[in-house]
Amino acid sequence: MADVTFLSQAEPVDEYGRALYAVSRSILRAHFDELSQADLEDLNCDRVDVTFRQLAKLARLHRDKGSRGDGFEWAVHEAIVGGEPRVVDLVSEALRKVSPRSFADLDRPTSLMFGHERARHLGFTDAVVNNASGDAVLLPDGSGRPFAFGSWVPIAARGVAAEAQLRDRIKKVWKTDLFLSSAEKARFAAATIKSNWHQLEDGNGLRVAIVPQAIDLPAGYQRWQSLHLVALPDPDGFMGLFNDAYEAVAEAVLTVGRHDRAPYYYKPSAKAQRIQAQLEKYGKVKVVDILDSLNEAAQQNLISIDRKLMSVEAPTWLNINEQRTPIIAPRPSFEKLD
């Protein structure tokens, strides 16, 4: 059995500097989670021992590789869990449109992170199901009886290969990024997250879409095909905050990982550049330690910790290089920006 720690945002941030740290943590966490088993074997270390310099050398920053989208997905998820009003107000409106009956008294939405590609992590799907109530249901398209959440989510976790096994009304639910619900976690609506709304795809079972505002897409709620679409405000709302934090982390990764700088990257704001400069000092520090310090910099009570025991299988590289070279690195500490 392994003691797995789940981190979630417990309260909204109240200052721009703290918000930058919180979203930067989400983006760095997304890059960290992208490390595959093959990457860890190449690095010859456990995930918890990966340093920022190692991560930076493997990080995928190109706009077509999905890192920005993953970071956006994490940031939206944690903004919902943390009650960030620039996000939850619009999401709440969309959920009331999805099912006026189920979400009539919705006070504050909740979010469960999904994404079928994460199902390869042992215990992830079970954790998603266990976070729902025992009789939770999945709200499908159209009228009719909903589907048992615990019965169908493990099937959807198989990805596109599961589509043939899914009922017609939830045929595309395997594309879900977040499952949205109320505090009771009894009824869930499947949501798709895209950092570019032109890449949106609807389908049976998908109910909500969350994207950033674009030049051809106004901020706010609207319908798009079969989806209840939420466009987050940009640049003065959540998307401006996300873009600033993303560029800060990206610039630090470019420097520490010694990547060529693509011409489409733009410079982060002055405050975000201070985050970049601090990250660049901690190349030899473990990523998990940097994430903890970013939590502290954001807000002491921003993060709630939930530890659960999960069975694990020993990786193939467990006994390789038993005596590794010790790495001496400073403890990361981030200064207040406001």
mmCIF file of N, CA, C and O in Angstrom, residues 86-177:
data_model
loop_
_atom_site.group_PDB
_atom_site.id
_atom_site.type_symbol
_atom_site.label_atom_id
_atom_site.label_comp_id
_atom_site.label_asym_id
_atom_site.label_seq_id
_atom_site.Cartn_x
_atom_site.Cartn_y
_atom_site.Cartn_z
ATOM 1 N N ARG A 86 -14.306 34.502 -10.394
ATOM 2 C CA ARG A 86 -14.213 34.782 -11.821
ATOM 3 C C ARG A 86 -14.474 33.535 -12.664
ATOM 4 O O ARG A 86 -14.720 33.628 -13.866
ATOM 5 N N VAL A 87 -14.450 32.378 -12.009
ATOM 6 C CA VAL A 87 -14.708 31.115 -12.703
ATOM 7 C C VAL A 87 -16.018 30.484 -12.239
ATOM 8 O O VAL A 87 -16.861 30.110 -13.052
ATOM 9 N N VAL A 88 -16.196 30.376 -10.918
ATOM 10 C CA VAL A 88 -17.345 29.621 -10.400
ATOM 11 C C VAL A 88 -18.679 30.294 -10.716
ATOM 12 O O VAL A 88 -19.692 29.600 -10.868
ATOM 13 N N ASP A 89 -18.714 31.611 -10.826
ATOM 14 C CA ASP A 89 -19.989 32.271 -11.137
ATOM 15 C C ASP A 89 -20.502 31.843 -12.511
ATOM 16 O O ASP A 89 -21.693 31.545 -12.680
ATOM 17 N N LEU A 90 -19.610 31.783 -13.487
ATOM 18 C CA LEU A 90 -20.008 31.376 -14.832
ATOM 19 C C LEU A 90 -20.313 29.882 -14.898
ATOM 20 O O LEU A 90 -21.257 29.454 -15.573
ATOM 21 N N VAL A 91 -19.522 29.076 -14.192
ATOM 22 C CA VAL A 91 -19.755 27.628 -14.179
ATOM 23 C C VAL A 91 -21.092 27.313 -13.514
ATOM 24 O O VAL A 91 -21.842 26.453 -13.981
ATOM 25 N N SER A 92 -21.409 28.015 -12.439
ATOM 26 C CA SER A 92 -22.689 27.811 -11.760
ATOM 27 C C SER A 92 -23.853 28.133 -12.694
ATOM 28 O O SER A 92 -24.854 27.397 -12.733
ATOM 29 N N GLU A 93 -23.734 29.214 -13.438
ATOM 30 C CA GLU A 93 -24.778 29.578 -14.399
ATOM 31 C C GLU A 93 -24.961 28.474 -15.437
ATOM 32 O O GLU A 93 -26.098 28.104 -15.780
ATOM 33 N N ALA A 94 -23.863 27.929 -15.929
ATOM 34 C CA ALA A 94 -23.942 26.873 -16.938
ATOM 35 C C ALA A 94 -24.600 25.621 -16.370
ATOM 36 O O ALA A 94 -25.428 24.987 -17.032
ATOM 37 N N LEU A 95 -24.257 25.247 -15.136
ATOM 38 C CA LEU A 95 -24.831 24.043 -14.533
ATOM 39 C C LEU A 95 -26.333 24.193 -14.314
ATOM 40 O O LEU A 95 -27.094 23.233 -14.473
ATOM 41 N N ARG A 96 -26.771 25.384 -13.960
ATOM 42 C CA ARG A 96 -28.220 25.604 -13.802
ATOM 43 C C ARG A 96 -28.945 25.468 -15.132
ATOM 44 O O ARG A 96 -30.102 25.065 -15.178
ATOM 45 N N LYS A 97 -28.258 25.795 -16.216
ATOM 46 C CA LYS A 97 -28.837 25.612 -17.542
ATOM 47 C C LYS A 97 -28.836 24.137 -17.946
ATOM 48 O O LYS A 97 -29.751 23.663 -18.621
ATOM 49 N N VAL A 98 -27.785 23.413 -17.544
ATOM 50 C CA VAL A 98 -27.697 21.985 -17.859
ATOM 51 C C VAL A 98 -28.875 21.239 -17.259
ATOM 52 O O VAL A 98 -29.532 20.428 -17.933
ATOM 53 N N SER A 99 -29.158 21.487 -15.989
ATOM 54 C CA SER A 99 -30.262 20.810 -15.301
ATOM 55 C C SER A 99 -30.839 21.730 -14.237
ATOM 56 O O SER A 99 -30.392 21.728 -13.093
ATOM 57 N N PRO A 100 -31.847 22.548 -14.600
ATOM 58 C CA PRO A 100 -32.452 23.457 -13.626
ATOM 59 C C PRO A 100 -32.988 22.729 -12.400
ATOM 60 O O PRO A 100 -32.974 23.273 -11.292
ATOM 61 N N ARG A 101 -33.410 21.510 -12.589
ATOM 62 C CA ARG A 101 -33.966 20.739 -11.480
ATOM 63 C C ARG A 101 -32.869 20.261 -10.521
ATOM 64 O O ARG A 101 -33.005 20.369 -9.310
ATOM 65 N N SER A 102 -31.777 19.744 -11.078
ATOM 66 C CA SER A 102 -30.702 19.189 -10.248
ATOM 67 C C SER A 102 -29.871 20.261 -9.565
ATOM 68 O O SER A 102 -29.374 20.063 -8.442
ATOM 69 N N PHE A 103 -29.694 21.410 -10.236
ATOM 70 C CA PHE A 103 -28.801 22.442 -9.717
ATOM 71 C C PHE A 103 -29.532 23.738 -9.382
ATOM 72 O O PHE A 103 -28.921 24.812 -9.363
ATOM 73 N N ALA A 104 -30.816 23.630 -9.074
ATOM 74 C CA ALA A 104 -31.605 24.824 -8.766
ATOM 75 C C ALA A 104 -31.062 25.564 -7.550
ATOM 76 O O ALA A 104 -31.040 26.795 -7.510
ATOM 77 N N ASP A 105 -30.621 24.825 -6.539
ATOM 78 C CA ASP A 105 -30.124 25.429 -5.304
ATOM 79 C C ASP A 105 -28.603 25.435 -5.237
ATOM 80 O O ASP A 105 -28.024 25.511 -4.146
ATOM 81 N N LEU A 106 -27.954 25.368 -6.379
ATOM 82 C CA LEU A 106 -26.490 25.315 -6.406
ATOM 83 C C LEU A 106 -25.900 26.570 -5.790
ATOM 84 O O LEU A 106 -26.170 27.681 -6.239
ATOM 85 N N ASP A 107 -25.089 26.373 -4.760
ATOM 86 C CA ASP A 107 -24.430 27.496 -4.105
ATOM 87 C C ASP A 107 -23.010 27.664 -4.626
ATOM 88 O O ASP A 107 -22.570 28.783 -4.919
ATOM 89 N N ARG A 108 -22.300 26.548 -4.764
ATOM 90 C CA ARG A 108 -20.913 26.591 -5.209
ATOM 91 C C ARG A 108 -20.589 25.261 -5.893
ATOM 92 O O ARG A 108 -20.774 24.203 -5.290
ATOM 93 N N PRO A 109 -20.153 25.275 -7.135
ATOM 94 C CA PRO A 109 -19.863 24.028 -7.836
ATOM 95 C C PRO A 109 -18.599 23.352 -7.325
ATOM 96 O O PRO A 109 -17.742 23.986 -6.701
ATOM 97 N N THR A 110 -18.510 22.065 -7.570
ATOM 98 C CA THR A 110 -17.302 21.303 -7.273
ATOM 99 C C THR A 110 -16.806 20.659 -8.563
ATOM 100 O O THR A 110 -17.529 20.584 -9.554
ATOM 101 N N SER A 111 -15.575 20.186 -8.528
ATOM 102 C CA SER A 111 -14.967 19.607 -9.728
ATOM 103 C C SER A 111 -14.173 18.369 -9.367
ATOM 104 O O SER A 111 -13.452 18.352 -8.365
ATOM 105 N N LEU A 112 -14.320 17.317 -10.179
ATOM 106 C CA LEU A 112 -13.482 16.135 -10.088
ATOM 107 C C LEU A 112 -12.633 16.070 -11.349
ATOM 108 O O LEU A 112 -13.166 16.066 -12.460
ATOM 109 N N MET A 113 -11.320 16.034 -11.192
ATOM 110 C CA MET A 113 -10.424 15.920 -12.330
ATOM 111 C C MET A 113 -10.558 14.538 -12.951
ATOM 112 O O MET A 113 -10.580 13.532 -12.256
ATOM 113 N N PHE A 114 -10.686 14.482 -14.284
ATOM 114 C CA PHE A 114 -10.781 13.205 -14.978
ATOM 115 C C PHE A 114 -9.744 13.201 -16.099
ATOM 116 O O PHE A 114 -8.576 13.453 -15.856
ATOM 117 N N GLY A 115 -10.149 12.959 -17.332
ATOM 118 C CA GLY A 115 -9.215 12.833 -18.440
ATOM 119 C C GLY A 115 -8.758 11.394 -18.539
ATOM 120 O O GLY A 115 -8.047 10.911 -17.651
ATOM 121 N N HIS A 116 -9.191 10.674 -19.569
ATOM 122 C CA HIS A 116 -8.924 9.234 -19.643
ATOM 123 C C HIS A 116 -7.427 8.920 -19.655
ATOM 124 O O HIS A 116 -7.016 7.836 -19.242
ATOM 125 N N GLU A 117 -6.597 9.871 -20.121
ATOM 126 C CA GLU A 117 -5.159 9.606 -20.156
ATOM 127 C C GLU A 117 -4.578 9.470 -18.752
ATOM 128 O O GLU A 117 -3.519 8.882 -18.557
ATOM 129 N N ARG A 118 -5.267 9.999 -17.731
ATOM 130 C CA ARG A 118 -4.789 9.871 -16.359
ATOM 131 C C ARG A 118 -5.136 8.514 -15.760
ATOM 132 O O ARG A 118 -4.639 8.152 -14.700
ATOM 133 N N ALA A 119 -6.029 7.768 -16.400
ATOM 134 C CA ALA A 119 -6.453 6.482 -15.863
ATOM 135 C C ALA A 119 -5.309 5.478 -15.807
ATOM 136 O O ALA A 119 -5.396 4.472 -15.103
ATOM 137 N N ARG A 120 -4.221 5.749 -16.544
ATOM 138 C CA ARG A 120 -3.090 4.824 -16.506
ATOM 139 C C ARG A 120 -2.366 4.885 -15.167
ATOM 140 O O ARG A 120 -1.610 3.978 -14.821
ATOM 141 N N HIS A 121 -2.590 5.961 -14.389
ATOM 142 C CA HIS A 121 -1.995 6.053 -13.068
ATOM 143 C C HIS A 121 -2.798 5.174 -12.111
ATOM 144 O O HIS A 121 -4.007 5.348 -11.959
ATOM 145 N N LEU A 122 -2.140 4.230 -11.502
ATOM 146 C CA LEU A 122 -2.806 3.249 -10.667
ATOM 147 C C LEU A 122 -3.619 3.915 -9.560
ATOM 148 O O LEU A 122 -3.117 4.743 -8.811
ATOM 149 N N GLY A 123 -4.890 3.570 -9.473
ATOM 150 C CA GLY A 123 -5.750 4.090 -8.421
ATOM 151 C C GLY A 123 -6.456 5.380 -8.763
ATOM 152 O O GLY A 123 -7.330 5.820 -8.017
ATOM 153 N N PHE A 124 -6.121 6.017 -9.904
ATOM 154 C CA PHE A 124 -6.711 7.318 -10.210
ATOM 155 C C PHE A 124 -8.221 7.207 -10.428
ATOM 156 O O PHE A 124 -9.007 7.974 -9.873
ATOM 157 N N THR A 125 -8.644 6.253 -11.258
ATOM 158 C CA THR A 125 -10.073 6.105 -11.548
ATOM 159 C C THR A 125 -10.849 5.774 -10.281
ATOM 160 O O THR A 125 -11.948 6.308 -10.045
ATOM 161 N N ASP A 126 -10.300 4.896 -9.448
ATOM 162 C CA ASP A 126 -10.960 4.559 -8.191
ATOM 163 C C ASP A 126 -11.115 5.792 -7.303
ATOM 164 O O ASP A 126 -12.142 5.969 -6.642
ATOM 165 N N ALA A 127 -10.098 6.650 -7.304
ATOM 166 C CA ALA A 127 -10.168 7.869 -6.497
ATOM 167 C C ALA A 127 -11.268 8.788 -6.999
ATOM 168 O O ALA A 127 -11.976 9.421 -6.207
ATOM 169 N N VAL A 128 -11.428 8.899 -8.333
ATOM 170 C CA VAL A 128 -12.491 9.725 -8.899
ATOM 171 C C VAL A 128 -13.862 9.209 -8.460
ATOM 172 O O VAL A 128 -14.725 9.971 -8.023
ATOM 173 N N VAL A 129 -14.063 7.902 -8.569
ATOM 174 C CA VAL A 129 -15.355 7.307 -8.200
ATOM 175 C C VAL A 129 -15.608 7.468 -6.706
ATOM 176 O O VAL A 129 -16.723 7.820 -6.279
ATOM 177 N N ASN A 130 -14.579 7.251 -5.893
ATOM 178 C CA ASN A 130 -14.747 7.324 -4.437
ATOM 179 C C ASN A 130 -15.020 8.741 -3.957
ATOM 180 O O ASN A 130 -15.578 8.928 -2.870
ATOM 181 N N ASN A 131 -14.641 9.743 -4.735
ATOM 182 C CA ASN A 131 -14.902 11.124 -4.353
ATOM 183 C C ASN A 131 -16.341 11.544 -4.593
ATOM 184 O O ASN A 131 -16.761 12.619 -4.171
ATOM 185 N N ALA A 132 -17.092 10.727 -5.321
ATOM 186 C CA ALA A 132 -18.518 10.985 -5.536
ATOM 187 C C ALA A 132 -19.308 10.301 -4.424
ATOM 188 O O ALA A 132 -18.808 9.429 -3.729
ATOM 189 N N SER A 133 -20.571 10.710 -4.261
ATOM 190 C CA SER A 133 -21.415 10.040 -3.269
ATOM 191 C C SER A 133 -21.757 8.641 -3.754
ATOM 192 O O SER A 133 -21.637 8.324 -4.941
ATOM 193 N N GLY A 134 -22.182 7.789 -2.841
ATOM 194 C CA GLY A 134 -22.415 6.393 -3.178
ATOM 195 C C GLY A 134 -23.461 6.166 -4.241
ATOM 196 O O GLY A 134 -23.382 5.195 -5.004
ATOM 197 N N ASP A 135 -24.437 7.037 -4.310
ATOM 198 C CA ASP A 135 -25.512 6.883 -5.302
ATOM 199 C C ASP A 135 -25.429 7.957 -6.388
ATOM 200 O O ASP A 135 -26.439 8.331 -6.994
ATOM 201 N N ALA A 136 -24.241 8.464 -6.656
ATOM 202 C CA ALA A 136 -24.055 9.529 -7.648
ATOM 203 C C ALA A 136 -24.451 9.053 -9.039
ATOM 204 O O ALA A 136 -24.313 7.874 -9.389
ATOM 205 N N VAL A 137 -24.947 10.008 -9.842
ATOM 206 C CA VAL A 137 -25.368 9.699 -11.206
ATOM 207 C C VAL A 137 -24.717 10.678 -12.175
ATOM 208 O O VAL A 137 -24.305 11.775 -11.802
ATOM 209 N N LEU A 138 -24.627 10.243 -13.411
ATOM 210 C CA LEU A 138 -24.096 11.050 -14.501
ATOM 211 C C LEU A 138 -25.254 11.533 -15.349
ATOM 212 O O LEU A 138 -26.067 10.730 -15.826
ATOM 213 N N LEU A 139 -25.372 12.857 -15.526
ATOM 214 C CA LEU A 139 -26.481 13.436 -16.260
ATOM 215 C C LEU A 139 -26.202 13.364 -17.763
ATOM 216 O O LEU A 139 -25.283 14.006 -18.252
ATOM 217 N N PRO A 140 -26.989 12.589 -18.516
ATOM 218 C CA PRO A 140 -26.748 12.433 -19.953
ATOM 219 C C PRO A 140 -27.472 13.487 -20.766
ATOM 220 O O PRO A 140 -28.115 14.399 -20.210
ATOM 221 N N ASP A 141 -27.379 13.392 -22.078
ATOM 222 C CA ASP A 141 -28.147 14.264 -22.965
ATOM 223 C C ASP A 141 -29.611 13.857 -22.942
ATOM 224 O O ASP A 141 -29.954 12.689 -22.728
ATOM 225 N N GLY A 142 -30.479 14.842 -23.196
ATOM 226 C CA GLY A 142 -31.901 14.557 -23.343
ATOM 227 C C GLY A 142 -32.569 14.184 -22.035
ATOM 228 O O GLY A 142 -31.983 14.246 -20.955
ATOM 229 N N SER A 143 -33.811 13.770 -22.115
ATOM 230 C CA SER A 143 -34.578 13.366 -20.948
ATOM 231 C C SER A 143 -34.450 11.867 -20.748
ATOM 232 O O SER A 143 -34.097 11.127 -21.662
ATOM 233 N N GLY A 144 -34.744 11.440 -19.558
ATOM 234 C CA GLY A 144 -34.640 10.017 -19.265
ATOM 235 C C GLY A 144 -33.812 9.764 -18.024
ATOM 236 O O GLY A 144 -33.280 10.679 -17.393
ATOM 237 N N ARG A 145 -33.686 8.523 -17.692
ATOM 238 C CA ARG A 145 -33.002 8.126 -16.473
ATOM 239 C C ARG A 145 -31.490 8.367 -16.586
ATOM 240 O O ARG A 145 -30.883 8.006 -17.590
ATOM 241 N N PRO A 146 -30.864 8.954 -15.534
ATOM 242 C CA PRO A 146 -29.405 9.164 -15.571
ATOM 243 C C PRO A 146 -28.659 7.847 -15.376
ATOM 244 O O PRO A 146 -29.257 6.815 -15.040
ATOM 245 N N PHE A 147 -27.351 7.890 -15.558
ATOM 246 C CA PHE A 147 -26.525 6.696 -15.480
ATOM 247 C C PHE A 147 -25.747 6.675 -14.160
ATOM 248 O O PHE A 147 -25.320 7.719 -13.664
ATOM 249 N N ALA A 148 -25.557 5.504 -13.601
ATOM 250 C CA ALA A 148 -24.808 5.354 -12.350
ATOM 251 C C ALA A 148 -23.355 5.773 -12.567
ATOM 252 O O ALA A 148 -22.653 5.222 -13.412
ATOM 253 N N PHE A 149 -22.914 6.751 -11.803
ATOM 254 C CA PHE A 149 -21.580 7.322 -11.970
ATOM 255 C C PHE A 149 -20.492 6.262 -11.776
ATOM 256 O O PHE A 149 -19.573 6.128 -12.590
ATOM 257 N N GLY A 150 -20.596 5.492 -10.697
ATOM 258 C CA GLY A 150 -19.573 4.505 -10.388
ATOM 259 C C GLY A 150 -19.493 3.357 -11.363
ATOM 260 O O GLY A 150 -18.460 2.680 -11.448
ATOM 261 N N SER A 151 -20.555 3.135 -12.133
ATOM 262 C CA SER A 151 -20.569 2.021 -13.085
ATOM 263 C C SER A 151 -19.968 2.404 -14.423
ATOM 264 O O SER A 151 -19.319 1.572 -15.084
ATOM 265 N N TRP A 152 -20.171 3.656 -14.831
ATOM 266 C CA TRP A 152 -19.789 4.053 -16.184
ATOM 267 C C TRP A 152 -18.466 4.798 -16.276
ATOM 268 O O TRP A 152 -17.801 4.767 -17.311
ATOM 269 N N VAL A 153 -18.043 5.463 -15.215
ATOM 270 C CA VAL A 153 -16.772 6.182 -15.250
ATOM 271 C C VAL A 153 -15.586 5.233 -15.472
ATOM 272 O O VAL A 153 -14.699 5.537 -16.275
ATOM 273 N N PRO A 154 -15.522 4.065 -14.804
ATOM 274 C CA PRO A 154 -14.404 3.149 -15.096
ATOM 275 C C PRO A 154 -14.362 2.690 -16.548
ATOM 276 O O PRO A 154 -13.278 2.450 -17.091
ATOM 277 N N ILE A 155 -15.515 2.585 -17.191
ATOM 278 C CA ILE A 155 -15.533 2.216 -18.609
ATOM 279 C C ILE A 155 -15.008 3.374 -19.451
ATOM 280 O O ILE A 155 -14.172 3.185 -20.343
ATOM 281 N N ALA A 156 -15.481 4.595 -19.151
ATOM 282 C CA ALA A 156 -15.036 5.776 -19.901
ATOM 283 C C ALA A 156 -13.538 5.998 -19.753
ATOM 284 O O ALA A 156 -12.895 6.562 -20.644
ATOM 285 N N ALA A 157 -12.967 5.538 -18.631
ATOM 286 C CA ALA A 157 -11.542 5.740 -18.386
ATOM 287 C C ALA A 157 -10.661 4.992 -19.380
ATOM 288 O O ALA A 157 -9.462 5.271 -19.472
ATOM 289 N N ARG A 158 -11.222 4.078 -20.143
ATOM 290 C CA ARG A 158 -10.437 3.348 -21.147
ATOM 291 C C ARG A 158 -10.203 4.184 -22.402
ATOM 292 O O ARG A 158 -9.471 3.764 -23.297
ATOM 293 N N GLY A 159 -10.838 5.335 -22.485
ATOM 294 C CA GLY A 159 -10.612 6.206 -23.624
ATOM 295 C C GLY A 159 -11.450 5.836 -24.829
ATOM 296 O O GLY A 159 -12.543 5.261 -24.708
ATOM 297 N N VAL A 160 -10.930 6.150 -26.011
ATOM 298 C CA VAL A 160 -11.685 5.931 -27.243
ATOM 299 C C VAL A 160 -12.047 4.464 -27.432
ATOM 300 O O VAL A 160 -13.070 4.136 -28.046
ATOM 301 N N ALA A 161 -11.258 3.552 -26.870
ATOM 302 C CA ALA A 161 -11.554 2.129 -26.999
ATOM 303 C C ALA A 161 -12.844 1.751 -26.303
ATOM 304 O O ALA A 161 -13.447 0.709 -26.623
ATOM 305 N N ALA A 162 -13.303 2.588 -25.362
ATOM 306 C CA ALA A 162 -14.531 2.289 -24.621
ATOM 307 C C ALA A 162 -15.787 2.793 -25.307
ATOM 308 O O ALA A 162 -16.897 2.462 -24.875
ATOM 309 N N GLU A 163 -15.638 3.570 -26.371
ATOM 310 C CA GLU A 163 -16.800 4.202 -26.993
ATOM 311 C C GLU A 163 -17.852 3.181 -27.416
ATOM 312 O O GLU A 163 -19.054 3.408 -27.272
ATOM 313 N N ALA A 164 -17.415 2.041 -27.921
ATOM 314 C CA ALA A 164 -18.367 1.021 -28.364
ATOM 315 C C ALA A 164 -19.156 0.426 -27.200
ATOM 316 O O ALA A 164 -20.266 -0.109 -27.403
ATOM 317 N N GLN A 165 -18.632 0.511 -25.986
ATOM 318 C CA GLN A 165 -19.297 -0.052 -24.815
ATOM 319 C C GLN A 165 -20.184 0.958 -24.092
ATOM 320 O O GLN A 165 -20.923 0.579 -23.183
ATOM 321 N N LEU A 166 -20.081 2.225 -24.467
ATOM 322 C CA LEU A 166 -20.872 3.259 -23.816
ATOM 323 C C LEU A 166 -22.236 3.387 -24.487
ATOM 324 O O LEU A 166 -22.361 3.252 -25.704
ATOM 325 N N ARG A 167 -23.251 3.642 -23.690
ATOM 326 C CA ARG A 167 -24.604 3.832 -24.220
ATOM 327 C C ARG A 167 -24.656 5.074 -25.107
ATOM 328 O O ARG A 167 -23.866 5.996 -24.946
ATOM 329 N N ASP A 168 -25.621 5.103 -26.016
ATOM 330 C CA ASP A 168 -25.698 6.186 -26.992
ATOM 331 C C ASP A 168 -25.742 7.565 -26.345
ATOM 332 O O ASP A 168 -25.124 8.516 -26.848
ATOM 333 N N ARG A 169 -26.446 7.702 -25.244
ATOM 334 C CA ARG A 169 -26.621 9.017 -24.633
ATOM 335 C C ARG A 169 -25.363 9.513 -23.920
ATOM 336 O O ARG A 169 -25.277 10.688 -23.562
ATOM 337 N N ILE A 170 -24.382 8.635 -23.697
ATOM 338 C CA ILE A 170 -23.106 9.045 -23.098
ATOM 339 C C ILE A 170 -21.938 8.527 -23.944
ATOM 340 O O ILE A 170 -20.848 8.249 -23.423
ATOM 341 N N LYS A 171 -22.139 8.453 -25.229
ATOM 342 C CA LYS A 171 -21.166 7.852 -26.138
ATOM 343 C C LYS A 171 -19.808 8.559 -26.103
ATOM 344 O O LYS A 171 -18.756 7.933 -26.278
ATOM 345 N N LYS A 172 -19.799 9.874 -25.873
ATOM 346 C CA LYS A 172 -18.555 10.646 -25.920
ATOM 347 C C LYS A 172 -18.069 11.083 -24.532
ATOM 348 O O LYS A 172 -17.182 11.941 -24.437
ATOM 349 N N VAL A 173 -18.600 10.473 -23.490
ATOM 350 C CA VAL A 173 -18.230 10.919 -22.145
ATOM 351 C C VAL A 173 -16.766 10.585 -21.823
ATOM 352 O O VAL A 173 -16.182 11.148 -20.894
ATOM 353 N N TRP A 174 -16.150 9.714 -22.600
ATOM 354 C CA TRP A 174 -14.732 9.410 -22.382
ATOM 355 C C TRP A 174 -13.843 10.622 -22.659
ATOM 356 O O TRP A 174 -12.687 10.663 -22.235
ATOM 357 N N LYS A 175 -14.371 11.628 -23.355
ATOM 358 C CA LYS A 175 -13.614 12.844 -23.633
ATOM 359 C C LYS A 175 -13.667 13.852 -22.483
ATOM 360 O O LYS A 175 -13.112 14.941 -22.584
ATOM 361 N N THR A 176 -14.320 13.490 -21.389
ATOM 362 C CA THR A 176 -14.478 14.395 -20.255
ATOM 363 C C THR A 176 -13.135 14.797 -19.648
ATOM 364 O O THR A 176 -12.250 13.962 -19.476
ATOM 365 N N ASP A 177 -13.001 16.079 -19.322
ATOM 366 C CA ASP A 177 -11.829 16.572 -18.593
ATOM 367 C C ASP A 177 -12.143 16.764 -17.113
ATOM 368 O O ASP A 177 -11.338 16.419 -16.244
#
